[in-house]
mmCIF file of N, CA and C in Angstrom:
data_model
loop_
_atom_site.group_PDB
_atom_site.id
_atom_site.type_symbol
_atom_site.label_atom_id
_atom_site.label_comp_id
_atom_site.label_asym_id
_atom_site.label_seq_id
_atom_site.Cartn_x
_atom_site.Cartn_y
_atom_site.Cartn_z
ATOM 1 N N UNK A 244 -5.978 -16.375 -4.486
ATOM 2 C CA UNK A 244 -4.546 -16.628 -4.568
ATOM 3 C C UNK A 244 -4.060 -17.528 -3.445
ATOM 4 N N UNK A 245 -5.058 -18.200 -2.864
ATOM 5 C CA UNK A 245 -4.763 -19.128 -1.636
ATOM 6 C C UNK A 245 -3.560 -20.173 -2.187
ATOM 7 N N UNK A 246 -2.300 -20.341 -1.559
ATOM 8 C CA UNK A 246 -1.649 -21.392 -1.795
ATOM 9 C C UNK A 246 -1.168 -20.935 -3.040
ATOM 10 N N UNK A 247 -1.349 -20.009 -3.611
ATOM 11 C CA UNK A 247 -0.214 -19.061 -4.834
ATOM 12 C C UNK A 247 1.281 -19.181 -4.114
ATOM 13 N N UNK A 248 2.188 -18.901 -4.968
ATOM 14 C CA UNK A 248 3.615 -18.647 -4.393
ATOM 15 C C UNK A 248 3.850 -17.363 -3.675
ATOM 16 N N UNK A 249 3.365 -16.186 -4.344
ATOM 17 C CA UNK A 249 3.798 -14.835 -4.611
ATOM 18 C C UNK A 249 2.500 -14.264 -3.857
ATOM 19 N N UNK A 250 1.724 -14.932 -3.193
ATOM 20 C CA UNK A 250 0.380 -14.424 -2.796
ATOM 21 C C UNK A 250 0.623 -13.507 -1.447
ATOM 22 N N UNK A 251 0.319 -12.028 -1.448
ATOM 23 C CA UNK A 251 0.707 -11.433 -0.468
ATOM 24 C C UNK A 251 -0.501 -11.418 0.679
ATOM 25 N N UNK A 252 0.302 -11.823 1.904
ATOM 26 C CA UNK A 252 -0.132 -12.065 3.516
ATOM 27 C C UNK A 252 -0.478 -10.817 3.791
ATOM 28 N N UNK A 253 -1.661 -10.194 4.239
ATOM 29 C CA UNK A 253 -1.674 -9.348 4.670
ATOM 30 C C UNK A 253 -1.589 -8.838 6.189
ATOM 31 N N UNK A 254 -0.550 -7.973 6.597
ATOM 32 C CA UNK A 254 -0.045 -7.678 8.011
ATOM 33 C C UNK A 254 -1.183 -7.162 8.564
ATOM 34 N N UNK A 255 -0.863 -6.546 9.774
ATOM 35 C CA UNK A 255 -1.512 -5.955 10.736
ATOM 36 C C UNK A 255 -1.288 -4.284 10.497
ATOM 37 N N UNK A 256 -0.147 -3.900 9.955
ATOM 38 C CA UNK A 256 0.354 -2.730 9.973
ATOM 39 C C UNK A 256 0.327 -2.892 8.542
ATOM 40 N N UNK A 257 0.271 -3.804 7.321
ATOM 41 C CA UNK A 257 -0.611 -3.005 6.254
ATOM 42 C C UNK A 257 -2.308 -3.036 5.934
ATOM 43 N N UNK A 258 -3.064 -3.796 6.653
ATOM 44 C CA UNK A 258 -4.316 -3.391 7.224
ATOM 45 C C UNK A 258 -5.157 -2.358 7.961
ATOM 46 N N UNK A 259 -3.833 -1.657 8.264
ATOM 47 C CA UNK A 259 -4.138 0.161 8.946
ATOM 48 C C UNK A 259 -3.706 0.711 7.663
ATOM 49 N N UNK A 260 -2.525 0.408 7.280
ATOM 50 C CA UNK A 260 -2.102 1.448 5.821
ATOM 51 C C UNK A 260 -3.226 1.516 5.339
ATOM 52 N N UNK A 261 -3.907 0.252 4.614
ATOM 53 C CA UNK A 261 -5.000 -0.037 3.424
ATOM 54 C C UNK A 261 -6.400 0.671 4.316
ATOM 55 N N UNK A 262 -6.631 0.988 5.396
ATOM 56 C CA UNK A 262 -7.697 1.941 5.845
ATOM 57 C C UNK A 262 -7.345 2.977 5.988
ATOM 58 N N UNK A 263 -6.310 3.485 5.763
ATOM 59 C CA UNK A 263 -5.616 4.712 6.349
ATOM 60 C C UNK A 263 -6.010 5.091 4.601
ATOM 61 N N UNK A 264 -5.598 4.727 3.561
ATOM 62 C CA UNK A 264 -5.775 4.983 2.394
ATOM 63 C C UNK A 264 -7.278 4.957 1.933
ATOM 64 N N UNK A 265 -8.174 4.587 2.188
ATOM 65 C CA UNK A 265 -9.324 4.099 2.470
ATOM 66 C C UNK A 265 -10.015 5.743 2.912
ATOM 67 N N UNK A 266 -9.402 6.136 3.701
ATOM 68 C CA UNK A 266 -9.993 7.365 4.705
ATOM 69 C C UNK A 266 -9.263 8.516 3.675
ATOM 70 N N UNK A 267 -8.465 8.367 3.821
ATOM 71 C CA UNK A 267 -7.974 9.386 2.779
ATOM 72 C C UNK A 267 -7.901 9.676 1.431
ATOM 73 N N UNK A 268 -8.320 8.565 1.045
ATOM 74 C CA UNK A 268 -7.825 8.145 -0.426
ATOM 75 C C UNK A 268 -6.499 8.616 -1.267
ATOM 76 N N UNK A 269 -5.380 9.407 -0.802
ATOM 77 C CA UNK A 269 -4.454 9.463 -1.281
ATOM 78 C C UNK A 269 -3.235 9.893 -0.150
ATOM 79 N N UNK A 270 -1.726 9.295 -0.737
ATOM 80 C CA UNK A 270 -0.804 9.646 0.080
ATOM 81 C C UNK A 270 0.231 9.134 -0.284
ATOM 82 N N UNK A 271 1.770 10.172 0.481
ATOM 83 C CA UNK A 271 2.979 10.125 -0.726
ATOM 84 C C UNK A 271 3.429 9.100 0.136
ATOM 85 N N UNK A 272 4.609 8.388 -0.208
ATOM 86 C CA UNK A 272 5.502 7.353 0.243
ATOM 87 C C UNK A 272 5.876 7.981 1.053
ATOM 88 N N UNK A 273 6.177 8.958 1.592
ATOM 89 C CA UNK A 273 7.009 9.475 3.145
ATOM 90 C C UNK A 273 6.014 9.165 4.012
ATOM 91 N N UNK A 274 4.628 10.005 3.775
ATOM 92 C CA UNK A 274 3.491 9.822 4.716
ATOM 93 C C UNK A 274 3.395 8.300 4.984
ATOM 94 N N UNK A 275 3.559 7.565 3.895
ATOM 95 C CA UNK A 275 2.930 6.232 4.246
ATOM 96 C C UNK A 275 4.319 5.233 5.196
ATOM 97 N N UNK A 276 5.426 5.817 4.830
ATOM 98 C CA UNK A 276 6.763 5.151 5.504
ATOM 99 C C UNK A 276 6.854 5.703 6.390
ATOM 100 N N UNK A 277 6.322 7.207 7.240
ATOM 101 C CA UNK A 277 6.212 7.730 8.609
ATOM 102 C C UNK A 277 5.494 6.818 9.396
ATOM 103 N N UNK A 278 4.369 6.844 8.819
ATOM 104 C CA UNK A 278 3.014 6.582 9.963
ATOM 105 C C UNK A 278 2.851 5.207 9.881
ATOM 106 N N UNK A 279 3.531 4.154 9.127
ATOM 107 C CA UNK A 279 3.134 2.885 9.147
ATOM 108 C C UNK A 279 4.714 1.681 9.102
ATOM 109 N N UNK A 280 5.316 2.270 8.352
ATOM 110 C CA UNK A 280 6.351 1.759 8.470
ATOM 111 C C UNK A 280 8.045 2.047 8.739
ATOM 112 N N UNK A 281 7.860 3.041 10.086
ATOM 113 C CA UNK A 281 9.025 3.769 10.091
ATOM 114 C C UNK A 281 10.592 2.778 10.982
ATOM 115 N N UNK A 282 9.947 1.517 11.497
ATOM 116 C CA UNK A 282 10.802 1.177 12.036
ATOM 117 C C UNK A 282 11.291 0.393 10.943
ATOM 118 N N UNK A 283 11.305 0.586 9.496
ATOM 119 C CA UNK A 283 12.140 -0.732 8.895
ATOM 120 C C UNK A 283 13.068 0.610 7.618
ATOM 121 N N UNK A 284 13.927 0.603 6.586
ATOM 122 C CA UNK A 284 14.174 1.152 6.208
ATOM 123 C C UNK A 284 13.463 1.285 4.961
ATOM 124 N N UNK A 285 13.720 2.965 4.319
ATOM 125 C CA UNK A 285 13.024 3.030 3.411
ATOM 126 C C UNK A 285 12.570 1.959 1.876
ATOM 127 N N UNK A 286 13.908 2.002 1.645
ATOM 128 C CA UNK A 286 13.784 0.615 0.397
ATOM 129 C C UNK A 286 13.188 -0.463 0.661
ATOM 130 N N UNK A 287 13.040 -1.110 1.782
ATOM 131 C CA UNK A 287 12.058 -2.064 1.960
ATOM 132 C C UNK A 287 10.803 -2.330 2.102
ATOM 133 N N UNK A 288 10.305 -0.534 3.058
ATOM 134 C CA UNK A 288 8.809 -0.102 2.633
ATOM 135 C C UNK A 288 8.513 0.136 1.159
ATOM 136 N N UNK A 289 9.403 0.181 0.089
ATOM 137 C CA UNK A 289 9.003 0.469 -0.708
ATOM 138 C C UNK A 289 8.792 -1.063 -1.636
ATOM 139 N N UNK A 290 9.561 -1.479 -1.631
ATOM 140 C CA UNK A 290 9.587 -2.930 -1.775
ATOM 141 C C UNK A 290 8.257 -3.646 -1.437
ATOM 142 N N UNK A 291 7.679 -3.467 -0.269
ATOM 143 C CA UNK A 291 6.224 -3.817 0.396
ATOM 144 C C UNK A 291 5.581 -3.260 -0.467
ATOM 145 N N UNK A 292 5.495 -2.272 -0.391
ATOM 146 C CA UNK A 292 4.385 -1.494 -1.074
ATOM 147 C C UNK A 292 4.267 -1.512 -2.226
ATOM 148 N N UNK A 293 5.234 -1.794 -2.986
ATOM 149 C CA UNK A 293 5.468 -2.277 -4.327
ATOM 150 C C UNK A 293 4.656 -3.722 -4.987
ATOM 151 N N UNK A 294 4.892 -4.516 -3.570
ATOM 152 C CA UNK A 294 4.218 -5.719 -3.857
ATOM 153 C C UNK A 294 2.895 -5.523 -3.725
ATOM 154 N N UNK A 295 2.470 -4.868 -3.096
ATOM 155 C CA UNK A 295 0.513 -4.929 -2.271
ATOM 156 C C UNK A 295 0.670 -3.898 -4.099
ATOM 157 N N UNK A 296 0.857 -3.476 -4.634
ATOM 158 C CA UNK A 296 0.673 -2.307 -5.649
ATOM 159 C C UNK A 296 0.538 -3.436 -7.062
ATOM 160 N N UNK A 297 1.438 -4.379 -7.110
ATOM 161 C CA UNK A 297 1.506 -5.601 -8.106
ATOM 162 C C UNK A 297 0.515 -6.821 -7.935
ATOM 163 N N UNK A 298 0.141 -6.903 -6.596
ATOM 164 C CA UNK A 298 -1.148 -8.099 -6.225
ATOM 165 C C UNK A 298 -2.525 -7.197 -6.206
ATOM 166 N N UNK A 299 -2.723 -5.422 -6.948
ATOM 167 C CA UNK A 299 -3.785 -4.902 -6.901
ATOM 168 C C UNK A 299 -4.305 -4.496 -5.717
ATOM 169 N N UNK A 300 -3.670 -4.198 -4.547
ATOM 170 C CA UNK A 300 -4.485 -3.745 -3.281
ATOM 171 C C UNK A 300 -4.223 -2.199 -3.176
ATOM 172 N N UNK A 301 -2.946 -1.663 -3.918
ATOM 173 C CA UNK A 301 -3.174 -0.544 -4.083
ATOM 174 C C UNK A 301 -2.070 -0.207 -5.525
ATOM 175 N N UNK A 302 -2.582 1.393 -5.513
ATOM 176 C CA UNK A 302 -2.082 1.774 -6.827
ATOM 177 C C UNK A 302 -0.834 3.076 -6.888
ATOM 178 N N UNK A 303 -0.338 3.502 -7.345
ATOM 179 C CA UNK A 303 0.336 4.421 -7.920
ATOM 180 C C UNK A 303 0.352 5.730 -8.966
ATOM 181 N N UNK A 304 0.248 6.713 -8.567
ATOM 182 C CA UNK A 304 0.110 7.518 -9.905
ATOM 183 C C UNK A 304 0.848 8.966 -9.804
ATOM 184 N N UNK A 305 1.030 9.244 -10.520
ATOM 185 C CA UNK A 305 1.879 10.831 -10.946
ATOM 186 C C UNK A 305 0.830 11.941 -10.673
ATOM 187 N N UNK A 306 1.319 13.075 -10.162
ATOM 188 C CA UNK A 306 0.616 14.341 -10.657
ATOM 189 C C UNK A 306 1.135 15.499 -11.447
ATOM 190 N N UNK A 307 -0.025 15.197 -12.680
ATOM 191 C CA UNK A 307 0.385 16.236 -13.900
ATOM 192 C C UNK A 307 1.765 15.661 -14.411
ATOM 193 N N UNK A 308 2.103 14.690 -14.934
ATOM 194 C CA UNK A 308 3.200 14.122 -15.431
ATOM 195 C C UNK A 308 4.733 14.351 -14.764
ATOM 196 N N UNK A 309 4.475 14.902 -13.368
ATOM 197 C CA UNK A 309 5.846 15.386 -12.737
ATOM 198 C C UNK A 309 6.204 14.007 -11.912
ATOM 199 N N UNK A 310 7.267 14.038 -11.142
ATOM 200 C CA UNK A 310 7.750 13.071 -10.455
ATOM 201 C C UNK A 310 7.046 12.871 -9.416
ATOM 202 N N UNK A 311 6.252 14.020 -9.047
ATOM 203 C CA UNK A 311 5.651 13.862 -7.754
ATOM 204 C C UNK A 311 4.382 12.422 -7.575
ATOM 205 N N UNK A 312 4.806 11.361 -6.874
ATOM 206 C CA UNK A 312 3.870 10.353 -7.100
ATOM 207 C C UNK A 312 2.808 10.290 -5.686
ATOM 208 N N UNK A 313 1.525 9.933 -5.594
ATOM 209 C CA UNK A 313 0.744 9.511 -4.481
ATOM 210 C C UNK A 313 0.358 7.977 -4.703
ATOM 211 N N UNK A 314 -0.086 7.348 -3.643
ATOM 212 C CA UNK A 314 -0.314 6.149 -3.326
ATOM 213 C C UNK A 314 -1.830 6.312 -3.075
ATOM 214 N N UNK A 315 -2.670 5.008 -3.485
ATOM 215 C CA UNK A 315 -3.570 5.231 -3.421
ATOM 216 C C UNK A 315 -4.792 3.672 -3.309
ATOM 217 N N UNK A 316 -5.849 3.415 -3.039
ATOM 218 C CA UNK A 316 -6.402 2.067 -3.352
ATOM 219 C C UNK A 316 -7.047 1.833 -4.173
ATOM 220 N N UNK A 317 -6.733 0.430 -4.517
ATOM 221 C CA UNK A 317 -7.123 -0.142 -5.856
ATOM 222 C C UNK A 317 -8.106 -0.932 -5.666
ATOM 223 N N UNK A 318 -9.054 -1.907 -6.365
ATOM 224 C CA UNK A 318 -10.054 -2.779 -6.195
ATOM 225 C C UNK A 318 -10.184 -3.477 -5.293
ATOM 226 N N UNK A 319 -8.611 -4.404 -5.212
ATOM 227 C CA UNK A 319 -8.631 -5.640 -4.533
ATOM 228 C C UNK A 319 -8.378 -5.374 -2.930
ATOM 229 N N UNK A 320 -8.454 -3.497 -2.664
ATOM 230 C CA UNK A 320 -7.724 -3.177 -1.746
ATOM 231 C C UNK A 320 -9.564 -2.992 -1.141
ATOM 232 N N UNK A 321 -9.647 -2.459 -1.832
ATOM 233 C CA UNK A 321 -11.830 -2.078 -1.433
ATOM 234 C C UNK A 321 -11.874 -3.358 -0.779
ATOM 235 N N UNK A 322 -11.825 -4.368 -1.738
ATOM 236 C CA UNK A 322 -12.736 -5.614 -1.567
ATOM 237 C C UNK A 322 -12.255 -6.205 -0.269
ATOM 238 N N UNK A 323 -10.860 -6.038 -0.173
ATOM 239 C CA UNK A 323 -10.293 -6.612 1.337
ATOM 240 C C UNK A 323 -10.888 -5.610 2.410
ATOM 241 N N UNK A 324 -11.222 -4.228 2.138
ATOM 242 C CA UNK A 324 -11.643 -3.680 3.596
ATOM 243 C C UNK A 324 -13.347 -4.145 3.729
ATOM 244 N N UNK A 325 -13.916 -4.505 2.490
ATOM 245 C CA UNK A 325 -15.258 -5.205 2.764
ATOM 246 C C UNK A 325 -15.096 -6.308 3.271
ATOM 247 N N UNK A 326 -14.735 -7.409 3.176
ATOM 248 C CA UNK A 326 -14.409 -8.339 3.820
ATOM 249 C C UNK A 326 -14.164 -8.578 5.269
ATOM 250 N N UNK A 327 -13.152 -7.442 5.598
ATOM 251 C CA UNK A 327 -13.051 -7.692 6.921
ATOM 252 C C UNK A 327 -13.849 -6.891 8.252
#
């Protein structure tokens, strides 16, 4: 996606998220807006995370069809912690 429009940069502080998920393999949006992105407001971590979730670095899913959602990594999220 080099030189894409929409191609997401990856930070420094979502390069700990994406190992932090990595180590854990799962975690809710509070955990992940505590420990990684607490100095910005919530809607905008979510907004981030929304995007790394739409460019495949990580994913989203329900448990047992309730509202309760976890965060989690996706392919392109593996392949970036091999890489680096």
């Amino acid at each position: 996606l080099k030189g894409h429009r929409k191609a997401v940069i990856i930070s420094n502080r979502d390069h700990q998220m994406i190992e932090f998920l990595w180590r854990h393999r799962a975690a809710t949006f509070r955990t992940l807006h505590t420990l990684f992105y607490k100095n910005i407001k919530m809607r905008t971590c979510y907004t981030r995370l929304d995007k790394l979730r739409r460019q495949g670095f990580i994913l989203t899913r329900g448990i047992d069809g309730s509202q309760n959602r976890y965060w989690g990594l996706d392919r392109r999220g593996m392949a970036y912690l091999v890489q680096t």
